Amino acid sequence: MRIDFTSLVTIIILICLLAFYILYVIAQFKLMTKAGEKWWKALIPFYNVFTAHHVVGMSHVWFILEIFCWITEIVLEVFHGIPPVFGLIFAVPTIVITALSEVIYAIKLCDCFRKGIGYKIGTILFTEVFLMIFAYGKAKFKRPDKH
């Protein structure tokens, strides 16, 4: 069996992505425990987002809006035959709501770790990397209601 260069590069990239994902999942466990929550809450889909929003002090309205966005994305993906204007009517608010929710989460998370504007910008732009920095670093998590 002969492996060409493209296959080798693909395998290396997949191994790196898998390693990054494993580090990210472990970081989620560590963030939950730093926030005073059970580590297993990071494993349950939807509930992990709900818990993450809760610990940083976000309103539950944002979680409900994100669920609406997820459902909208699924519907738009399933029904390819809908007129493009309807897809646009639903896709634009979905993108805006999701992006705004992520930005608010990133800012509130940085506030909980007592980090400044540099961390906030980094967390907004490179969320997964900065979540790992918070999880594996020495920064202490302080809930917003305990400020």
N, C-alpha and C. Protein backbone atom coordinates (compact mmCIF):
# COMPACT_ATOMS: atom_id res chain seq x y z
N MET A 1 0.84 -1.18 0.00
CA MET A 1 0.00 0.00 0.00
C MET A 1 0.89 1.24 0.00
N ARG A 2 0.60 2.12 -0.91
CA ARG A 2 1.38 3.34 -1.05
C ARG A 2 0.52 4.53 -0.66
N ILE A 3 1.06 5.40 0.17
CA ILE A 3 0.35 6.60 0.59
C ILE A 3 0.98 7.79 -0.11
N ASP A 4 0.15 8.53 -0.82
CA ASP A 4 0.68 9.71 -1.50
C ASP A 4 0.74 10.89 -0.52
N PHE A 5 1.33 11.96 -0.96
CA PHE A 5 1.55 13.15 -0.12
C PHE A 5 0.23 13.75 0.37
N THR A 6 -0.76 13.83 -0.50
CA THR A 6 -2.05 14.40 -0.13
C THR A 6 -2.72 13.59 0.98
N SER A 7 -2.67 12.29 0.88
CA SER A 7 -3.25 11.44 1.92
C SER A 7 -2.53 11.62 3.24
N LEU A 8 -1.22 11.71 3.19
CA LEU A 8 -0.43 11.89 4.40
C LEU A 8 -0.76 13.21 5.07
N VAL A 9 -0.86 14.28 4.29
CA VAL A 9 -1.21 15.59 4.84
C VAL A 9 -2.61 15.56 5.43
N THR A 10 -3.54 14.91 4.76
CA THR A 10 -4.90 14.79 5.26
C THR A 10 -4.93 14.05 6.59
N ILE A 11 -4.18 12.97 6.69
CA ILE A 11 -4.13 12.20 7.94
C ILE A 11 -3.54 13.04 9.06
N ILE A 12 -2.48 13.78 8.78
CA ILE A 12 -1.85 14.63 9.80
C ILE A 12 -2.82 15.72 10.25
N ILE A 13 -3.52 16.33 9.32
CA ILE A 13 -4.50 17.37 9.67
C ILE A 13 -5.62 16.79 10.52
N LEU A 14 -6.12 15.62 10.16
CA LEU A 14 -7.19 14.99 10.94
C LEU A 14 -6.72 14.64 12.35
N ILE A 15 -5.50 14.15 12.48
CA ILE A 15 -4.97 13.84 13.82
C ILE A 15 -4.83 15.11 14.65
N CYS A 16 -4.36 16.19 14.05
CA CYS A 16 -4.24 17.47 14.75
C CYS A 16 -5.61 18.01 15.17
N LEU A 17 -6.59 17.90 14.28
CA LEU A 17 -7.94 18.35 14.61
C LEU A 17 -8.54 17.52 15.75
N LEU A 18 -8.31 16.23 15.71
CA LEU A 18 -8.81 15.36 16.77
C LEU A 18 -8.15 15.71 18.11
N ALA A 19 -6.85 15.94 18.10
CA ALA A 19 -6.15 16.32 19.33
C ALA A 19 -6.67 17.66 19.86
N PHE A 20 -6.87 18.62 18.96
CA PHE A 20 -7.41 19.93 19.35
C PHE A 20 -8.80 19.76 19.96
N TYR A 21 -9.64 18.92 19.34
CA TYR A 21 -10.99 18.70 19.85
C TYR A 21 -10.96 18.06 21.24
N ILE A 22 -10.08 17.10 21.44
CA ILE A 22 -9.98 16.45 22.75
C ILE A 22 -9.55 17.46 23.81
N LEU A 23 -8.57 18.29 23.48
CA LEU A 23 -8.15 19.35 24.41
C LEU A 23 -9.29 20.31 24.71
N TYR A 24 -10.10 20.63 23.70
CA TYR A 24 -11.24 21.53 23.86
C TYR A 24 -12.30 20.91 24.77
N VAL A 25 -12.59 19.64 24.60
CA VAL A 25 -13.60 18.98 25.43
C VAL A 25 -13.12 18.94 26.89
N ILE A 26 -11.86 18.63 27.10
CA ILE A 26 -11.31 18.63 28.46
C ILE A 26 -11.37 20.04 29.03
N ALA A 27 -11.11 21.04 28.21
CA ALA A 27 -11.21 22.44 28.66
C ALA A 27 -12.63 22.76 29.09
N GLN A 28 -13.61 22.25 28.36
CA GLN A 28 -15.01 22.48 28.76
C GLN A 28 -15.28 21.87 30.14
N PHE A 29 -14.76 20.67 30.39
CA PHE A 29 -14.91 20.04 31.71
C PHE A 29 -14.30 20.94 32.78
N LYS A 30 -13.08 21.41 32.52
CA LYS A 30 -12.37 22.23 33.51
C LYS A 30 -13.09 23.56 33.75
N LEU A 31 -13.63 24.16 32.69
CA LEU A 31 -14.37 25.42 32.86
C LEU A 31 -15.61 25.20 33.71
N MET A 32 -16.31 24.11 33.49
CA MET A 32 -17.50 23.83 34.30
C MET A 32 -17.12 23.67 35.77
N THR A 33 -16.04 22.96 36.04
CA THR A 33 -15.64 22.77 37.43
C THR A 33 -15.13 24.08 38.04
N LYS A 34 -14.43 24.90 37.26
CA LYS A 34 -14.00 26.21 37.77
C LYS A 34 -15.20 27.09 38.11
N ALA A 35 -16.28 26.91 37.36
CA ALA A 35 -17.49 27.70 37.58
C ALA A 35 -18.36 27.12 38.69
N GLY A 36 -17.92 26.01 39.28
CA GLY A 36 -18.67 25.40 40.38
C GLY A 36 -19.77 24.46 39.93
N GLU A 37 -19.73 24.05 38.67
CA GLU A 37 -20.72 23.12 38.13
C GLU A 37 -20.11 21.74 38.00
N LYS A 38 -20.94 20.74 37.81
CA LYS A 38 -20.47 19.38 37.59
C LYS A 38 -19.87 19.27 36.19
N TRP A 39 -18.77 18.53 36.06
CA TRP A 39 -18.06 18.42 34.78
C TRP A 39 -18.92 17.79 33.70
N TRP A 40 -19.82 16.89 34.06
CA TRP A 40 -20.61 16.16 33.07
C TRP A 40 -21.60 17.07 32.34
N LYS A 41 -21.87 18.25 32.88
CA LYS A 41 -22.79 19.17 32.22
C LYS A 41 -22.23 19.67 30.89
N ALA A 42 -20.94 19.56 30.72
CA ALA A 42 -20.32 19.95 29.45
C ALA A 42 -20.59 18.93 28.34
N LEU A 43 -21.03 17.74 28.70
CA LEU A 43 -21.24 16.67 27.72
C LEU A 43 -22.63 16.68 27.08
N ILE A 44 -23.61 17.24 27.74
CA ILE A 44 -25.00 17.12 27.29
C ILE A 44 -25.32 18.25 26.32
N PRO A 45 -25.65 17.90 25.08
CA PRO A 45 -25.97 18.94 24.10
C PRO A 45 -27.13 19.83 24.57
N PHE A 46 -27.09 21.06 24.24
CA PHE A 46 -28.04 22.10 24.59
C PHE A 46 -27.93 22.49 26.07
N TYR A 47 -27.89 21.47 26.94
CA TYR A 47 -27.77 21.77 28.37
C TYR A 47 -26.42 22.40 28.67
N ASN A 48 -25.38 22.02 27.93
CA ASN A 48 -24.07 22.62 28.15
C ASN A 48 -24.09 24.11 27.79
N VAL A 49 -24.80 24.48 26.74
CA VAL A 49 -24.92 25.89 26.37
C VAL A 49 -25.75 26.63 27.42
N PHE A 50 -26.84 26.02 27.85
CA PHE A 50 -27.69 26.62 28.88
C PHE A 50 -26.88 26.88 30.16
N THR A 51 -26.11 25.89 30.59
CA THR A 51 -25.30 26.02 31.80
C THR A 51 -24.21 27.07 31.62
N ALA A 52 -23.55 27.07 30.46
CA ALA A 52 -22.50 28.06 30.21
C ALA A 52 -23.07 29.48 30.25
N HIS A 53 -24.24 29.68 29.65
CA HIS A 53 -24.87 31.00 29.70
C HIS A 53 -25.25 31.36 31.13
N HIS A 54 -25.73 30.39 31.86
CA HIS A 54 -26.16 30.64 33.24
C HIS A 54 -25.00 31.06 34.15
N VAL A 55 -23.87 30.36 34.05
CA VAL A 55 -22.77 30.64 34.96
C VAL A 55 -22.12 31.99 34.71
N VAL A 56 -22.21 32.51 33.48
CA VAL A 56 -21.63 33.83 33.22
C VAL A 56 -22.64 34.95 33.43
N GLY A 57 -23.89 34.59 33.75
CA GLY A 57 -24.90 35.60 34.05
C GLY A 57 -25.71 36.08 32.87
N MET A 58 -25.74 35.31 31.79
CA MET A 58 -26.55 35.70 30.64
C MET A 58 -28.01 35.37 30.89
N SER A 59 -28.88 36.17 30.33
CA SER A 59 -30.32 35.94 30.43
C SER A 59 -30.70 34.65 29.70
N HIS A 60 -31.71 33.98 30.20
CA HIS A 60 -32.19 32.76 29.54
C HIS A 60 -32.82 33.07 28.18
N VAL A 61 -33.15 34.32 27.96
CA VAL A 61 -33.70 34.73 26.67
C VAL A 61 -32.71 34.42 25.55
N TRP A 62 -31.41 34.62 25.81
CA TRP A 62 -30.40 34.34 24.80
C TRP A 62 -30.36 32.87 24.45
N PHE A 63 -30.55 32.01 25.45
CA PHE A 63 -30.57 30.57 25.19
C PHE A 63 -31.78 30.21 24.33
N ILE A 64 -32.93 30.79 24.64
CA ILE A 64 -34.14 30.53 23.85
C ILE A 64 -33.95 31.02 22.41
N LEU A 65 -33.34 32.19 22.26
CA LEU A 65 -33.07 32.71 20.91
C LEU A 65 -32.11 31.80 20.15
N GLU A 66 -31.11 31.26 20.84
CA GLU A 66 -30.18 30.35 20.18
C GLU A 66 -30.88 29.06 19.75
N ILE A 67 -31.79 28.56 20.57
CA ILE A 67 -32.55 27.37 20.17
C ILE A 67 -33.37 27.68 18.92
N PHE A 68 -33.98 28.86 18.90
CA PHE A 68 -34.72 29.28 17.70
C PHE A 68 -33.79 29.30 16.49
N CYS A 69 -32.59 29.80 16.66
CA CYS A 69 -31.62 29.85 15.56
C CYS A 69 -31.22 28.45 15.10
N TRP A 70 -30.99 27.55 16.05
CA TRP A 70 -30.63 26.18 15.68
C TRP A 70 -31.75 25.52 14.88
N ILE A 71 -32.98 25.70 15.35
CA ILE A 71 -34.13 25.12 14.64
C ILE A 71 -34.26 25.73 13.24
N THR A 72 -34.07 27.05 13.15
CA THR A 72 -34.14 27.72 11.86
C THR A 72 -33.09 27.20 10.91
N GLU A 73 -31.87 27.00 11.40
CA GLU A 73 -30.80 26.47 10.55
C GLU A 73 -31.15 25.07 10.04
N ILE A 74 -31.71 24.25 10.91
CA ILE A 74 -32.09 22.89 10.51
C ILE A 74 -33.18 22.94 9.45
N VAL A 75 -34.20 23.77 9.67
CA VAL A 75 -35.30 23.88 8.71
C VAL A 75 -34.78 24.37 7.36
N LEU A 76 -33.93 25.39 7.37
CA LEU A 76 -33.38 25.91 6.12
C LEU A 76 -32.53 24.87 5.41
N GLU A 77 -31.85 24.03 6.17
CA GLU A 77 -31.01 22.99 5.57
C GLU A 77 -31.86 21.87 4.98
N VAL A 78 -32.97 21.55 5.63
CA VAL A 78 -33.83 20.45 5.17
C VAL A 78 -34.64 20.86 3.95
N PHE A 79 -35.19 22.08 3.97
CA PHE A 79 -36.07 22.52 2.88
C PHE A 79 -35.30 23.40 1.90
N HIS A 80 -34.63 22.75 0.97
CA HIS A 80 -33.86 23.47 -0.03
C HIS A 80 -34.75 24.16 -1.06
N GLY A 81 -36.00 23.71 -1.18
CA GLY A 81 -36.88 24.21 -2.22
C GLY A 81 -37.58 25.52 -1.88
N ILE A 82 -37.35 26.06 -0.69
CA ILE A 82 -38.04 27.31 -0.36
C ILE A 82 -37.44 28.46 -1.17
N PRO A 83 -38.25 29.46 -1.49
CA PRO A 83 -37.71 30.59 -2.26
C PRO A 83 -36.56 31.27 -1.50
N PRO A 84 -35.54 31.72 -2.23
CA PRO A 84 -34.37 32.32 -1.58
C PRO A 84 -34.70 33.50 -0.68
N VAL A 85 -35.74 34.27 -1.03
CA VAL A 85 -36.07 35.43 -0.20
C VAL A 85 -36.50 35.00 1.20
N PHE A 86 -37.22 33.87 1.31
CA PHE A 86 -37.61 33.38 2.63
C PHE A 86 -36.40 32.88 3.41
N GLY A 87 -35.50 32.22 2.69
CA GLY A 87 -34.27 31.79 3.34
C GLY A 87 -33.48 32.97 3.88
N LEU A 88 -33.44 34.04 3.11
CA LEU A 88 -32.72 35.25 3.53
C LEU A 88 -33.40 35.90 4.72
N ILE A 89 -34.72 35.91 4.71
CA ILE A 89 -35.48 36.53 5.81
C ILE A 89 -35.16 35.83 7.13
N PHE A 90 -34.97 34.52 7.09
CA PHE A 90 -34.69 33.78 8.32
C PHE A 90 -33.19 33.66 8.60
N ALA A 91 -32.38 33.60 7.57
CA ALA A 91 -30.95 33.38 7.76
C ALA A 91 -30.26 34.59 8.37
N VAL A 92 -30.59 35.78 7.92
CA VAL A 92 -29.90 36.98 8.42
C VAL A 92 -30.14 37.18 9.92
N PRO A 93 -31.39 37.15 10.40
CA PRO A 93 -31.57 37.29 11.86
C PRO A 93 -30.90 36.17 12.65
N THR A 94 -30.89 34.96 12.09
CA THR A 94 -30.25 33.83 12.76
C THR A 94 -28.76 34.09 12.93
N ILE A 95 -28.12 34.56 11.88
CA ILE A 95 -26.68 34.86 11.95
C ILE A 95 -26.41 35.98 12.95
N VAL A 96 -27.23 37.02 12.90
CA VAL A 96 -27.03 38.17 13.80
C VAL A 96 -27.24 37.76 15.25
N ILE A 97 -28.30 37.02 15.54
CA ILE A 97 -28.59 36.60 16.91
C ILE A 97 -27.48 35.69 17.43
N THR A 98 -27.06 34.73 16.64
CA THR A 98 -26.01 33.80 17.06
C THR A 98 -24.71 34.55 17.33
N ALA A 99 -24.33 35.44 16.42
CA ALA A 99 -23.09 36.20 16.59
C ALA A 99 -23.16 37.10 17.82
N LEU A 100 -24.27 37.77 18.00
CA LEU A 100 -24.43 38.66 19.15
C LEU A 100 -24.39 37.88 20.45
N SER A 101 -25.02 36.73 20.48
CA SER A 101 -25.01 35.88 21.67
C SER A 101 -23.60 35.42 22.00
N GLU A 102 -22.85 35.04 20.99
CA GLU A 102 -21.47 34.60 21.21
C GLU A 102 -20.58 35.74 21.71
N VAL A 103 -20.79 36.93 21.19
CA VAL A 103 -20.00 38.09 21.64
C VAL A 103 -20.34 38.42 23.10
N ILE A 104 -21.61 38.42 23.43
CA ILE A 104 -22.01 38.70 24.82
C ILE A 104 -21.45 37.63 25.75
N TYR A 105 -21.53 36.37 25.34
CA TYR A 105 -20.97 35.29 26.16
C TYR A 105 -19.47 35.49 26.38
N ALA A 106 -18.75 35.81 25.31
CA ALA A 106 -17.30 35.99 25.41
C ALA A 106 -16.96 37.13 26.37
N ILE A 107 -17.67 38.23 26.27
CA ILE A 107 -17.41 39.38 27.14
C ILE A 107 -17.72 39.04 28.60
N LYS A 108 -18.85 38.39 28.82
CA LYS A 108 -19.23 38.03 30.20
C LYS A 108 -18.28 36.99 30.79
N LEU A 109 -17.81 36.06 29.95
CA LEU A 109 -16.86 35.06 30.42
C LEU A 109 -15.56 35.74 30.85
N CYS A 110 -15.09 36.68 30.05
CA CYS A 110 -13.87 37.41 30.41
C CYS A 110 -14.08 38.22 31.69
N ASP A 111 -15.26 38.78 31.87
CA ASP A 111 -15.56 39.51 33.11
C ASP A 111 -15.51 38.57 34.32
N CYS A 112 -16.00 37.34 34.14
CA CYS A 112 -15.97 36.37 35.24
C CYS A 112 -14.54 35.97 35.60
N PHE A 113 -13.64 36.02 34.64
CA PHE A 113 -12.25 35.70 34.91
C PHE A 113 -11.43 36.96 35.18
N ARG A 114 -12.09 38.11 35.25
CA ARG A 114 -11.45 39.42 35.53
C ARG A 114 -10.38 39.75 34.49
N LYS A 115 -10.73 39.55 33.22
CA LYS A 115 -9.80 39.84 32.13
C LYS A 115 -10.25 41.09 31.39
N GLY A 116 -9.31 41.77 30.79
CA GLY A 116 -9.56 43.04 30.14
C GLY A 116 -9.92 42.94 28.67
N ILE A 117 -9.78 44.07 28.00
CA ILE A 117 -10.21 44.21 26.61
C ILE A 117 -9.43 43.30 25.66
N GLY A 118 -8.16 43.07 25.92
CA GLY A 118 -7.37 42.20 25.05
C GLY A 118 -7.91 40.78 25.06
N TYR A 119 -8.22 40.28 26.23
CA TYR A 119 -8.80 38.95 26.34
C TYR A 119 -10.18 38.91 25.71
N LYS A 120 -10.95 39.98 25.88
CA LYS A 120 -12.30 40.01 25.30
C LYS A 120 -12.24 39.93 23.79
N ILE A 121 -11.35 40.69 23.19
CA ILE A 121 -11.21 40.64 21.73
C ILE A 121 -10.71 39.26 21.29
N GLY A 122 -9.73 38.73 22.01
CA GLY A 122 -9.21 37.40 21.68
C GLY A 122 -10.27 36.33 21.83
N THR A 123 -11.08 36.41 22.87
CA THR A 123 -12.12 35.41 23.10
C THR A 123 -13.20 35.51 22.03
N ILE A 124 -13.51 36.72 21.59
CA ILE A 124 -14.50 36.89 20.53
C ILE A 124 -13.98 36.29 19.22
N LEU A 125 -12.73 36.54 18.90
CA LEU A 125 -12.17 36.11 17.62
C LEU A 125 -11.72 34.64 17.62
N PHE A 126 -11.18 34.18 18.73
CA PHE A 126 -10.63 32.82 18.82
C PHE A 126 -11.18 32.13 20.06
N THR A 127 -12.48 31.92 20.08
CA THR A 127 -13.18 31.44 21.26
C THR A 127 -12.59 30.16 21.83
N GLU A 128 -12.41 29.15 21.00
CA GLU A 128 -11.94 27.86 21.50
C GLU A 128 -10.56 27.95 22.12
N VAL A 129 -9.68 28.72 21.51
CA VAL A 129 -8.32 28.86 22.03
C VAL A 129 -8.35 29.56 23.39
N PHE A 130 -9.13 30.62 23.50
CA PHE A 130 -9.17 31.36 24.76
C PHE A 130 -9.92 30.60 25.84
N LEU A 131 -10.89 29.77 25.46
CA LEU A 131 -11.53 28.92 26.46
C LEU A 131 -10.50 27.96 27.06
N MET A 132 -9.59 27.46 26.22
CA MET A 132 -8.53 26.58 26.72
C MET A 132 -7.57 27.35 27.62
N ILE A 133 -7.28 28.59 27.26
CA ILE A 133 -6.41 29.41 28.10
C ILE A 133 -7.04 29.60 29.47
N PHE A 134 -8.33 29.89 29.52
CA PHE A 134 -9.02 30.05 30.80
C PHE A 134 -9.05 28.74 31.58
N ALA A 135 -9.32 27.65 30.88
CA ALA A 135 -9.46 26.36 31.55
C ALA A 135 -8.14 25.85 32.11
N TYR A 136 -7.08 25.92 31.31
CA TYR A 136 -5.80 25.36 31.72
C TYR A 136 -4.95 26.37 32.49
N GLY A 137 -5.33 27.63 32.47
CA GLY A 137 -4.56 28.66 33.17
C GLY A 137 -4.90 28.73 34.65
N LYS A 138 -4.28 29.69 35.30
CA LYS A 138 -4.46 29.84 36.75
C LYS A 138 -5.56 30.83 37.12
N ALA A 139 -6.19 31.44 36.13
CA ALA A 139 -7.23 32.43 36.41
C ALA A 139 -8.38 31.79 37.18
N LYS A 140 -8.89 32.52 38.14
CA LYS A 140 -10.00 32.04 38.97
C LYS A 140 -11.32 32.56 38.42
N PHE A 141 -12.32 31.71 38.44
CA PHE A 141 -13.65 32.08 37.97
C PHE A 141 -14.45 32.65 39.14
N LYS A 142 -15.08 33.78 38.90
CA LYS A 142 -15.96 34.38 39.91
C LYS A 142 -17.29 34.65 39.27
N ARG A 143 -18.33 34.04 39.82
CA ARG A 143 -19.67 34.23 39.28
C ARG A 143 -20.07 35.69 39.34
N PRO A 144 -20.85 36.14 38.37
CA PRO A 144 -21.24 37.54 38.33
C PRO A 144 -22.03 37.99 39.56
N ASP A 145 -22.81 37.08 40.16
CA ASP A 145 -23.59 37.46 41.33
C ASP A 145 -22.74 37.59 42.59
N LYS A 146 -21.45 37.20 42.51
CA LYS A 146 -20.55 37.29 43.66
C LYS A 146 -19.52 38.40 43.50
N HIS A 147 -19.74 39.32 42.57
CA HIS A 147 -18.77 40.40 42.33
C HIS A 147 -18.77 41.36 43.47
